[in-house]
Each structure stands twice: as C-alpha cells, then as structure tokens.
Amino acid sequence: MRTQVAIIGAGPAGLTLAHLLHLQGVESVVLEARDRAYVESRVRAGVLEQPTVDLLTEVGLGDRLAREGLEHHGTSLLFRRRRHRIDFTDLTGGKAITVYGQQEVVKDLIAARTAAGLPLHFGVGDVRLEDLEGDRPRVRYRDAAGEQVLEADIVAGCDGFHGVSRPAVPPGVLTVHERQYPFAWLGILARTHPSSEELVYASSDRGFALHSMRTPEVTRQYLQVPVDADPADWPDDRIWAELQTRFADDDGFALETGEIFDKGVTPMRGFVAEPLRHGRLFLVGDAAHIVPPTGAKGMNLAIADARVLSRAIGAFAATGTTEHLDAYSDVCLARVWRVQHFSWWMTTMLHRPADQDLYDRRLQLSQLDYVTSSHAAATTLAENYVGLPHPTPWSWSP
Ligand code: RFL
Ligand code: PHB
C-alpha cells in the first residue's frame, strides 16, 4: 500500500491534519489503535479558542459547532471569596471562546472523513515506523486481515503522549523539557445545569477548583487533589461538599448538584520534545508536547500544529519544496512555548501546593489582585486565553 501521508492517531491532531490535506488534494491514510466508539466517547477538553473555531468554520466543520457550541465572552477568577470577571470580548477587540467537547470535534471530523469515503482504519495493532531518515518511510501494522505495510512520503506522528511515534526517534535526537506539578485534577461530569453561565477558576484556601460545562444540562468540574489521589476516596457527597466550599463567595454562590456519571484523576505536567521532526517523521500535538489543563490549551495547540503541517505538506506535494517542512518545527515551537508559559502561569497562580508557605500565597493573591484590576494585566490573560493568532505565512486561506 502507498499513500502520500501516513497519519498515526485519530485524535484532534491526526483527524484535523487529514481533513486539511484532503482539502488541498493530498492523500493520506489514518491509522488508529482504538475503535471508533472509544475515540468518540473519550472525555477530555472542552474549550475551543477563537483561532480553532475560525479554522473549523473555514474548512466546513462549523455547522454543529455553531448550533451546539456555547460561546463565552468572559470568565471569572474567584479568590478571597469574591468573583472577578475577565471580559474577553472587551479586552481582545471582539474575540470569544466556545465550549464544545473534544469528542464532539472528533465526531465531526470522523463524520466528514467517512462521508468523503477516505481511509481511516480503527483498531490497528503493533504500529512500527521504519526508514524515517529516507524519502520512502514505511509504517507496519496489524489489522484483521493480518500484517500490513504502508509506504508514504511523510509520516505524521499524531498518536498522543503515550504513542509510538516519539519513541521511534533515535536516542539523542530530541531534547526533552519537563515540569511535573505536585498536584492533580479530579474531574467529574454531572447531569445538572451549570451554576454559573461562564467558567469559574477558583483559588481557595483549600486549593483550586474549576466550574465548567459541556451543555446547558451537563457540568464539568474539577478539584485540585494530591497526585496520588484515588477516585475511590472521593464519593459523590465528598466531591459536592468540597466544590461548594471552594466556590463559596460573599454573594451566596450555590452549587447545583446532580448525578455524577464520569469521574477521573488527571496528572498535571508540562512537556516539550524538540525539534518536532526527525527525517520524514513530523510530531504533531500531544505526541510532542503537553500542557497542564489550566489554560485550556492542549487540543487547540494540537490543531494549530496540524494546520501548519498541512500547509507545509501541501506546498511539498504541489511543488516539491521542502522550505515549509524545514520551518515546521520552529514555527510551531514559538506557539508551543507561549502556551507552555501561559499554562504554567495560570497553574501556578491558581493552585496551592501542599507545602506552600504564606509568602508564596501572598504573592499569588497579589498577582490575582493585579490581573483583575489592571487593564494591561487582564488583557494579557484574555488575549492568551482566547488564543493568539496563527502565524500568517501559514494561514489557511491561500
Ligand atoms: P490525542 O487526543 O491523545 O489523540 C491521539 C490518538 O492516537 C491514538 N494512538 C495510536 N494510534 C495508532 N497507533 C498507536 N500506537 C497509537 N497510540 C495512540 C490514540 O488512541 C488517540 O486516538 O492527541 P492529540 O490529537 O494530539 O490531541 C491532544 C488533546 O487530546 C489534548 O491536548 C487535550 O485533551 C488536552 N486538554 C485540553 N485541551 C484543550 O485545548 N482545552 C481544554 O479545555 C483541555 N482540557 C485536556 C483538558 C486534557 C485533559 N486530560 C484528560 C489529559 C482536560 C483534561 C482533564
Ligand atoms: C473543561 O471544560 O474540561 C475545561 C475547561 C477549562 C480548562 C480545562 C478544562 O482550563
């Protein structure tokens, strides 16, 4: 079998890349280890930044997003029992974020690919990458019919943090930067109306909490917990009591409760492996970098990488130029590090490490006072949160 681009992984990165390549007339084959139902129901991110919404809309994936996505024009920071609103739209000249579950984005992308009759193989096993340094790299894998070999011009490693692409790069090529945080998030999905119209990021004396949502009937909420927290130690009553305590304010905030139907603990880390390329292998999204979720950036960054790579491959396929492929890593890393910083900044401003002393807490509160009272500081938060523009030479429109 031969194709132009072998794409490993059908998450937001791989599926977006496949879609953008198709629009430029470039063939690809997507190989996914899990089955379709699993990929479409995996609970993850929920916030789309403005450039992500603009891109999805521009490339024909905006219909359901426009109907069902919840556009938010601000968010609140809660500390010292007071809520302070950051008005995104005001501070950024009209931009907003859209609450729309990652699995909805994935469903829309899979539906588009299936409707076009393009190759997307679920449930493949034992994926191995070969000859990445040559100009005919190969992917070997197993499916129901047996052992398969896929030859390509380019391999896109879109297989997430635990995939096989990054480990396929020989030792010594990639430089790895990592930051492990001494806390985790316990996340729940519950059948109840959101208790606030917009997201609330709370830095309480008992630690961080986040009030988010998926639909007008389903809330998504998170609690800062110790890294080794076991969801079994968090019965529903304890979760609701702790959320209510951390969201308590002087205006009498009352949290609506409901049936919790999903519960999980997520570790928090920052990670970058650079460059995002080895020979004909290009790393995209979580395969190359992850951020702690406090800035709501992971999926957006994966889609931003896919956009840049799709343009570079499009140029290569059309004219044979490698100029844009050669620039891919540097172009993406500029955004990756901006987002690493923003996510680190939001995380350290809002969470309380177990060994935090009063000096550090005072610094946090001073920073929160500043961010919520200075126009300049609030703008810094807002413009990063709604998403800085994608780099111009790679814009989607030709
Ligand atoms: P994914 O989504 O992990 O997709 C990788 C795909 O590759 C498959 N795979 C393989 N396929 C073939 N062969 C192999 N050997 C394979 N190994 C793996 C996997 O099955 C999977 O289908 O990576 P991608 O596409 O780079 O997308 C990244 C995002 O998923 C991730 O950054 C976000 O979920 C992070 N994130 C958030 N991002 C946001 O932009 N906004 C948010 O609000 C947000 N909140 C979050 C988050 C992540 C969270 N968790 C669970 C880590 C909240 C949480 C709690
Ligand atoms: C979510 O709704 O899952 C969510 C929202 C904001 C974040 C992280 C996760 O910062």
Coordinates of C-alpha atoms and ligand atoms in Angstrom, one line a residue:
M1 CA 0.0 0.0 0.0
R2 CA 1.1 3.5 -0.8
T3 CA -0.1 6.9 0.2
Q4 CA 1.3 10.5 0.4
V5 CA 0.9 10.9 4.2
A6 CA 0.7 8.2 6.8
I7 CA -1.1 9.6 9.9
I8 CA -0.7 7.8 13.2
G9 CA -3.6 8.5 15.5
A10 CA -7.2 9.7 15.1
G11 CA -7.3 12.4 17.8
P12 CA -7.9 16.1 17.1
A13 CA -4.3 16.4 15.6
G14 CA -4.5 13.5 13.2
L15 CA -8.1 14.0 12.1
T16 CA -7.6 17.7 11.5
L17 CA -4.4 17.1 9.5
A18 CA -6.2 14.5 7.4
H19 CA -9.0 16.9 6.7
L20 CA -6.8 19.9 5.8
L21 CA -4.7 17.7 3.5
H22 CA -7.8 16.4 1.7
L23 CA -8.9 20.0 1.0
Q24 CA -5.5 20.5 -0.7
G25 CA -5.9 17.3 -2.7
V26 CA -3.2 15.4 -0.7
E27 CA -3.9 11.7 0.0
S28 CA -3.5 10.3 3.5
V29 CA -4.3 7.1 5.5
V30 CA -5.2 7.5 9.2
L31 CA -4.3 4.6 11.5
E32 CA -5.9 4.5 14.9
A33 CA -5.2 1.9 17.6
R34 CA -8.7 2.2 19.3
D35 CA -12.1 1.5 18.0
R36 CA -14.4 4.3 16.8
A37 CA -16.8 4.2 19.8
Y38 CA -13.9 4.6 22.2
V39 CA -12.4 7.5 20.3
E40 CA -15.7 9.3 20.0
S41 CA -16.6 9.0 23.7
R42 CA -13.2 9.8 25.4
V43 CA -13.9 12.7 27.8
R44 CA -11.3 15.4 27.5
A45 CA -11.0 19.0 26.6
G46 CA -13.9 21.4 26.4
V47 CA -12.8 24.8 25.4
L48 CA -12.1 26.0 21.8
E49 CA -10.1 29.2 21.4
Q50 CA -11.1 31.7 18.7
P51 CA -8.5 30.6 16.1
T52 CA -9.7 27.0 16.4
V53 CA -13.3 28.0 15.9
D54 CA -12.4 30.2 13.0
L55 CA -10.4 27.3 11.3
L56 CA -13.0 24.7 11.8
T57 CA -15.6 27.0 10.4
E58 CA -13.5 28.0 7.4
V59 CA -12.9 24.3 6.5
G60 CA -16.5 23.3 6.6
L61 CA -16.7 21.8 10.1
G62 CA -18.6 24.7 11.8
D63 CA -22.3 23.8 11.4
R64 CA -22.9 21.7 14.6
L65 CA -20.3 23.7 16.4
A66 CA -22.3 26.9 15.7
R67 CA -25.6 25.3 16.7
E68 CA -24.5 23.4 19.8
G69 CA -21.3 25.2 21.0
L70 CA -21.7 27.7 23.8
E71 CA -20.0 31.0 23.1
H72 CA -18.5 32.6 26.2
H73 CA -17.4 36.2 26.3
G74 CA -15.6 36.1 29.6
T75 CA -14.6 34.0 32.6
S76 CA -14.3 34.6 36.3
L77 CA -11.5 34.3 38.8
L78 CA -12.6 33.6 42.4
F79 CA -10.4 34.4 45.3
R80 CA -10.8 35.8 48.8
R81 CA -14.5 34.8 48.4
R82 CA -15.0 37.3 45.6
R83 CA -15.6 36.7 41.9
H84 CA -13.9 39.0 39.3
R85 CA -14.9 38.8 35.7
I86 CA -12.4 39.0 32.9
D87 CA -14.2 40.3 29.8
F88 CA -12.6 38.6 26.9
T89 CA -14.6 40.3 24.2
D90 CA -14.0 43.8 25.6
L91 CA -10.3 43.2 26.2
T92 CA -9.5 41.5 22.8
G93 CA -11.5 43.5 20.4
G94 CA -14.4 41.1 20.0
K95 CA -13.0 37.6 20.5
A96 CA -14.5 34.8 22.5
I97 CA -14.1 31.1 23.4
T98 CA -16.6 28.3 22.6
V99 CA -17.4 25.4 24.9
Y100 CA -17.7 22.3 22.8
G101 CA -16.4 18.9 23.9
Q102 CA -13.3 17.5 22.3
Q103 CA -15.2 14.3 21.5
E104 CA -17.7 16.4 19.5
V105 CA -14.9 17.9 17.4
V106 CA -13.6 14.4 16.9
K107 CA -17.1 13.1 15.9
D108 CA -17.5 15.9 13.3
L109 CA -14.0 15.2 11.9
I110 CA -14.7 11.4 11.6
A111 CA -18.1 12.1 10.1
A112 CA -16.5 14.3 7.4
R113 CA -13.8 11.8 6.6
T114 CA -16.3 8.9 6.5
A115 CA -18.7 10.8 4.3
A116 CA -15.9 11.5 1.8
G117 CA -15.1 7.8 1.8
L118 CA -11.4 8.4 2.8
P119 CA -9.2 5.9 4.6
L120 CA -9.5 5.8 8.4
H121 CA -8.6 2.5 10.0
F122 CA -9.6 1.8 13.6
G123 CA -8.4 -0.9 15.8
V124 CA -4.9 -1.4 14.2
G125 CA -2.2 -3.0 16.3
D126 CA 1.5 -3.1 16.7
V127 CA 2.3 0.0 14.7
R128 CA 6.0 0.4 13.8
L129 CA 7.7 3.2 12.0
E130 CA 10.7 2.4 9.6
D131 CA 13.2 4.2 7.4
L132 CA 12.2 7.6 8.8
E133 CA 15.6 9.1 7.5
G134 CA 15.0 8.1 3.9
D135 CA 12.5 9.6 1.5
R136 CA 10.2 6.4 1.5
P137 CA 9.4 5.9 5.2
R138 CA 7.2 2.9 6.0
V139 CA 4.6 2.0 8.6
R140 CA 4.0 -1.6 9.5
Y141 CA 0.9 -2.6 11.5
R142 CA -1.6 -5.4 12.0
D143 CA -5.3 -5.4 11.3
A144 CA -8.0 -8.1 11.0
A145 CA -6.5 -9.2 7.6
G146 CA -3.0 -9.6 9.0
E147 CA 0.3 -7.8 8.7
Q148 CA 0.2 -4.6 6.6
V149 CA 2.9 -2.3 5.2
L150 CA 2.1 1.3 4.3
E151 CA 4.7 3.3 2.3
A152 CA 4.5 7.1 2.4
D153 CA 6.3 10.3 1.6
I154 CA 5.7 11.6 5.1
V155 CA 4.7 10.1 8.4
A156 CA 2.7 12.3 10.8
G157 CA 3.0 11.2 14.4
C158 CA -0.3 12.3 15.9
D159 CA -0.6 9.5 18.4
G160 CA -0.7 11.4 21.7
F161 CA 1.6 11.4 24.7
H162 CA 1.7 7.6 25.0
G163 CA 2.1 6.8 21.3
V164 CA 4.8 5.1 19.3
S165 CA 6.0 8.0 17.1
R166 CA 8.1 9.9 19.6
P167 CA 9.8 6.8 20.9
A168 CA 10.6 5.9 17.3
V169 CA 13.1 8.8 17.1
P170 CA 16.6 7.5 17.8
P171 CA 18.1 8.4 21.3
G172 CA 19.9 11.8 21.4
V173 CA 17.9 13.5 18.6
L174 CA 15.2 15.0 20.7
T175 CA 15.7 17.4 23.7
V176 CA 13.0 16.8 26.3
H177 CA 11.9 19.5 28.7
E178 CA 9.5 18.5 31.5
R179 CA 7.8 20.0 34.5
Q180 CA 5.8 17.8 36.9
Y181 CA 3.3 19.5 39.2
P182 CA 2.8 18.3 42.8
F183 CA -1.0 18.0 42.4
A184 CA -3.6 16.5 40.0
W185 CA -7.2 17.2 38.9
L186 CA -10.1 15.2 39.9
G187 CA -12.7 15.8 37.1
I188 CA -16.4 15.0 37.1
L189 CA -19.2 15.2 34.6
A190 CA -22.6 15.7 36.2
R191 CA -26.2 15.9 35.0
T192 CA -27.1 19.3 36.2
H193 CA -27.4 22.8 34.9
P194 CA -24.2 24.8 35.2
S195 CA -24.4 27.0 38.4
S196 CA -22.6 29.8 36.5
E197 CA -23.1 30.9 32.9
E198 CA -19.3 31.2 32.4
L199 CA -16.3 29.2 33.7
V200 CA -15.2 30.0 37.2
Y201 CA -11.5 29.4 38.1
A202 CA -11.3 29.4 42.0
S203 CA -8.1 29.8 44.0
S204 CA -9.5 29.0 47.5
D205 CA -7.5 28.4 50.7
R206 CA -8.3 24.7 50.3
G207 CA -6.9 24.6 46.7
F208 CA -8.0 25.1 43.1
A209 CA -11.4 24.3 41.7
L210 CA -12.9 24.9 38.2
H211 CA -16.5 25.1 37.2
S212 CA -17.1 24.3 33.6
M213 CA -19.7 22.7 31.4
R214 CA -20.4 20.7 28.3
T215 CA -24.1 21.6 27.5
P216 CA -26.8 23.5 29.3
E217 CA -27.7 20.2 31.1
V218 CA -24.2 18.8 31.9
T219 CA -21.5 20.4 34.0
R220 CA -17.8 19.6 34.0
Q221 CA -16.0 20.4 37.3
Y222 CA -12.5 19.9 38.6
L223 CA -10.9 19.8 42.1
Q224 CA -7.2 20.1 42.8
V225 CA -6.2 16.8 44.6
P226 CA -2.9 15.2 45.6
V227 CA -1.0 13.4 42.8
D228 CA -1.7 10.0 44.3
A229 CA -5.4 10.7 44.8
D230 CA -7.7 7.6 44.3
P231 CA -11.2 8.4 42.9
A232 CA -12.5 5.7 45.2
D233 CA -11.7 8.0 48.1
W234 CA -13.9 10.6 46.6
P235 CA -17.6 9.5 46.9
D236 CA -20.1 11.9 45.3
D237 CA -21.1 13.6 48.5
R238 CA -17.5 14.5 49.3
I239 CA -16.9 16.0 45.9
W240 CA -20.0 18.2 46.1
A241 CA -19.1 19.4 49.6
E242 CA -15.6 20.2 48.6
L243 CA -16.7 22.0 45.4
Q244 CA -19.3 24.0 47.4
T245 CA -16.6 25.0 49.9
R246 CA -14.1 26.1 47.3
F247 CA -16.6 28.0 45.2
A248 CA -18.2 29.8 48.3
D249 CA -18.3 33.5 47.9
D250 CA -19.8 36.5 49.8
D251 CA -22.6 36.7 47.3
G252 CA -24.0 33.3 48.4
F253 CA -22.9 31.2 45.4
A254 CA -25.0 28.0 45.5
L255 CA -23.8 25.0 43.6
E256 CA -26.4 22.8 41.9
T257 CA -25.7 19.1 42.3
G258 CA -26.8 16.1 40.2
E259 CA -25.9 12.6 39.1
I260 CA -22.1 12.2 38.6
F261 CA -21.6 10.0 35.6
D262 CA -17.9 10.3 35.0
K263 CA -15.0 10.6 37.4
G264 CA -11.3 10.6 36.8
V265 CA -7.9 11.9 38.0
T266 CA -5.5 13.6 35.6
P267 CA -1.9 14.3 36.5
M268 CA -0.6 17.8 35.6
R269 CA 2.6 18.2 33.6
G270 CA 4.3 20.4 31.1
F271 CA 6.4 18.6 28.4
V272 CA 8.1 19.5 25.2
A273 CA 10.2 17.2 23.0
E274 CA 12.0 19.3 20.3
P275 CA 12.5 19.5 17.4
L276 CA 9.1 18.3 16.2
R277 CA 10.7 16.4 13.4
H278 CA 13.1 13.6 12.6
G279 CA 13.7 13.0 8.9
R280 CA 10.3 12.4 7.3
L281 CA 8.6 12.0 10.7
F282 CA 6.7 15.0 12.0
L283 CA 5.4 15.1 15.5
V284 CA 2.0 16.8 16.0
G285 CA 0.0 17.7 19.2
D286 CA 0.4 15.7 22.4
A287 CA 2.9 13.4 20.7
A288 CA 5.4 16.2 21.1
H289 CA 4.1 18.4 23.9
I290 CA 1.6 18.6 26.6
V291 CA 0.5 21.4 29.0
P292 CA -1.3 21.3 32.3
P293 CA -5.0 21.9 31.5
T294 CA -5.4 25.1 33.5
G295 CA -5.1 27.3 30.4
A296 CA -7.4 25.0 28.3
K297 CA -4.8 24.8 25.5
G298 CA -3.9 21.2 24.7
M299 CA -6.4 20.5 21.9
N300 CA -6.1 24.0 20.5
L301 CA -2.3 23.5 20.2
A302 CA -2.7 20.1 18.6
I303 CA -5.0 21.7 15.9
A304 CA -2.6 24.7 15.4
D305 CA 0.3 22.2 14.7
A306 CA -1.9 20.3 12.3
R307 CA -2.7 23.5 10.4
V308 CA 0.9 24.5 10.0
L309 CA 2.0 21.0 8.9
S310 CA -0.9 20.7 6.4
R311 CA 0.3 23.8 4.6
A312 CA 3.9 22.7 4.6
I313 CA 2.9 19.2 3.2
G314 CA 0.6 20.9 0.7
A315 CA 3.4 23.0 -0.7
F316 CA 5.8 20.0 -0.8
A317 CA 3.2 17.9 -2.6
A318 CA 2.5 20.7 -5.1
T319 CA 6.0 21.8 -6.0
G320 CA 8.5 19.6 -4.1
T321 CA 9.7 22.5 -2.0
T322 CA 10.9 21.5 1.5
E323 CA 11.2 25.1 2.7
H324 CA 8.0 24.9 4.8
L325 CA 8.6 21.4 6.0
D326 CA 12.0 22.6 7.2
A327 CA 10.4 25.5 9.1
Y328 CA 7.6 23.4 10.7
S329 CA 9.3 22.7 14.0
D330 CA 10.4 26.3 14.6
V331 CA 7.1 27.9 13.6
C332 CA 5.2 25.5 15.9
L333 CA 7.6 25.8 18.8
A334 CA 7.1 29.5 19.1
R335 CA 3.4 28.9 19.8
V336 CA 4.2 25.8 21.9
W337 CA 6.4 27.7 24.3
R338 CA 4.0 30.7 24.5
V339 CA 1.3 28.2 25.5
Q340 CA 3.7 26.4 27.9
H341 CA 4.3 29.7 29.6
F342 CA 0.6 30.7 29.8
S343 CA -0.4 27.3 31.1
W344 CA 2.4 27.3 33.7
W345 CA 1.4 30.9 34.7
M346 CA -2.3 30.0 35.1
T347 CA -1.4 26.8 37.0
T348 CA 1.0 28.4 39.5
M349 CA -1.3 31.5 40.0
L350 CA -4.3 29.4 41.0
H351 CA -3.2 26.2 42.7
R352 CA -1.9 25.7 46.3
P353 CA 1.0 23.2 46.6
A354 CA 0.8 21.2 49.9
D355 CA 4.0 22.8 51.2
Q356 CA 3.1 26.4 50.1
D357 CA 4.2 29.0 52.7
L358 CA 2.4 32.2 53.5
Y359 CA 4.9 34.3 51.4
D360 CA 4.0 32.3 48.3
R361 CA 0.3 32.6 49.0
R362 CA 0.6 36.3 49.4
L363 CA 2.4 36.5 46.0
Q364 CA -0.4 34.6 44.4
L365 CA -3.1 36.8 45.9
S366 CA -1.2 39.9 44.8
Q367 CA -0.9 38.6 41.3
L368 CA -4.7 37.8 41.3
D369 CA -5.5 41.3 42.5
Y370 CA -3.3 42.7 39.8
V371 CA -4.8 40.6 37.0
T372 CA -8.3 41.5 38.0
S373 CA -7.7 45.2 38.5
S374 CA -5.2 46.3 35.8
H375 CA -6.4 46.6 32.2
A376 CA -3.0 45.6 30.9
A377 CA -2.7 42.5 33.1
A378 CA -6.3 41.4 32.4
T379 CA -5.6 41.9 28.6
T380 CA -2.6 39.5 29.0
L381 CA -4.8 36.8 30.4
A382 CA -7.6 37.4 27.9
E383 CA -5.5 37.5 24.7
N384 CA -3.7 34.3 25.6
Y385 CA -6.9 32.6 26.7
V386 CA -8.9 33.4 23.5
G387 CA -5.8 32.3 21.5
L388 CA -3.1 34.4 19.8
P389 CA -3.5 34.5 16.0
H390 CA -1.9 31.7 14.0
P391 CA 1.3 32.7 12.1
T392 CA 0.4 34.5 8.8
P393 CA 2.6 32.6 6.3
W394 CA 0.7 29.5 7.2
S395 CA -2.8 30.9 7.2
W396 CA -5.4 28.5 5.9
S397 CA -6.7 30.8 3.1
P398 CA -4.2 30.8 0.3
Ligands
RFL1 P1 -4.9 12.5 21.4 O1 -6.2 13.1 21.6 O2 -4.3 11.8 22.6 O3 -5.0 11.5 20.2 C1 -4.0 10.5 19.9 C2 -4.7 9.4 19.2 O4 -3.7 8.4 18.9 C3 -4.1 7.1 19.2 N1 -2.9 6.3 19.4 C4 -2.5 5.4 18.4 N2 -2.9 5.2 17.2 C5 -2.2 4.2 16.4 N3 -1.1 3.6 16.9 C6 -0.6 3.8 18.1 N4 0.4 3.2 18.5 C7 -1.3 4.8 18.9 N5 -1.1 5.3 20.2 C8 -2.1 6.2 20.4 C9 -4.9 7.3 20.5 O5 -5.8 6.3 20.7 C10 -5.6 8.6 20.1 O6 -6.8 8.4 19.5 O7 -3.8 13.6 20.9 P2 -3.9 14.9 20.0 O8 -4.7 14.6 18.8 O9 -2.6 15.5 19.9 O10 -4.9 15.9 20.8 C11 -4.5 16.4 22.1 C12 -5.6 16.6 23.0 O11 -6.3 15.4 23.2 C13 -5.2 17.1 24.4 O12 -4.2 18.1 24.3 C14 -6.3 17.8 25.2 O13 -7.3 16.8 25.5 C15 -5.8 18.4 26.4 N6 -6.9 19.0 27.3 C16 -7.5 20.2 26.9 N7 -7.1 20.9 25.8 C17 -7.8 22.0 25.4 O14 -7.4 22.6 24.3 N8 -8.8 22.6 26.1 C18 -9.2 22.0 27.3 O15 -10.1 22.5 27.9 C19 -8.5 20.8 27.7 N9 -8.9 20.2 28.9 C20 -7.4 18.4 28.4 C21 -8.3 19.0 29.2 C22 -6.9 17.1 28.8 C23 -7.4 16.5 29.9 N10 -6.9 15.3 30.2 C24 -7.7 14.1 30.3 C25 -5.5 15.0 30.0 C26 -8.8 18.4 30.4 C27 -8.3 17.2 30.7 C28 -8.8 16.6 32.0
PHB2 C1 -13.2 21.7 30.6 O1 -14.3 22.1 30.4 O2 -12.9 20.4 30.5 C2 -12.0 22.6 30.8 C3 -12.3 23.9 30.8 C4 -11.2 24.8 31.1 C5 -10.0 24.3 31.4 C6 -9.7 22.9 31.4 C7 -10.8 22.1 31.1 O3 -9.0 25.2 31.7

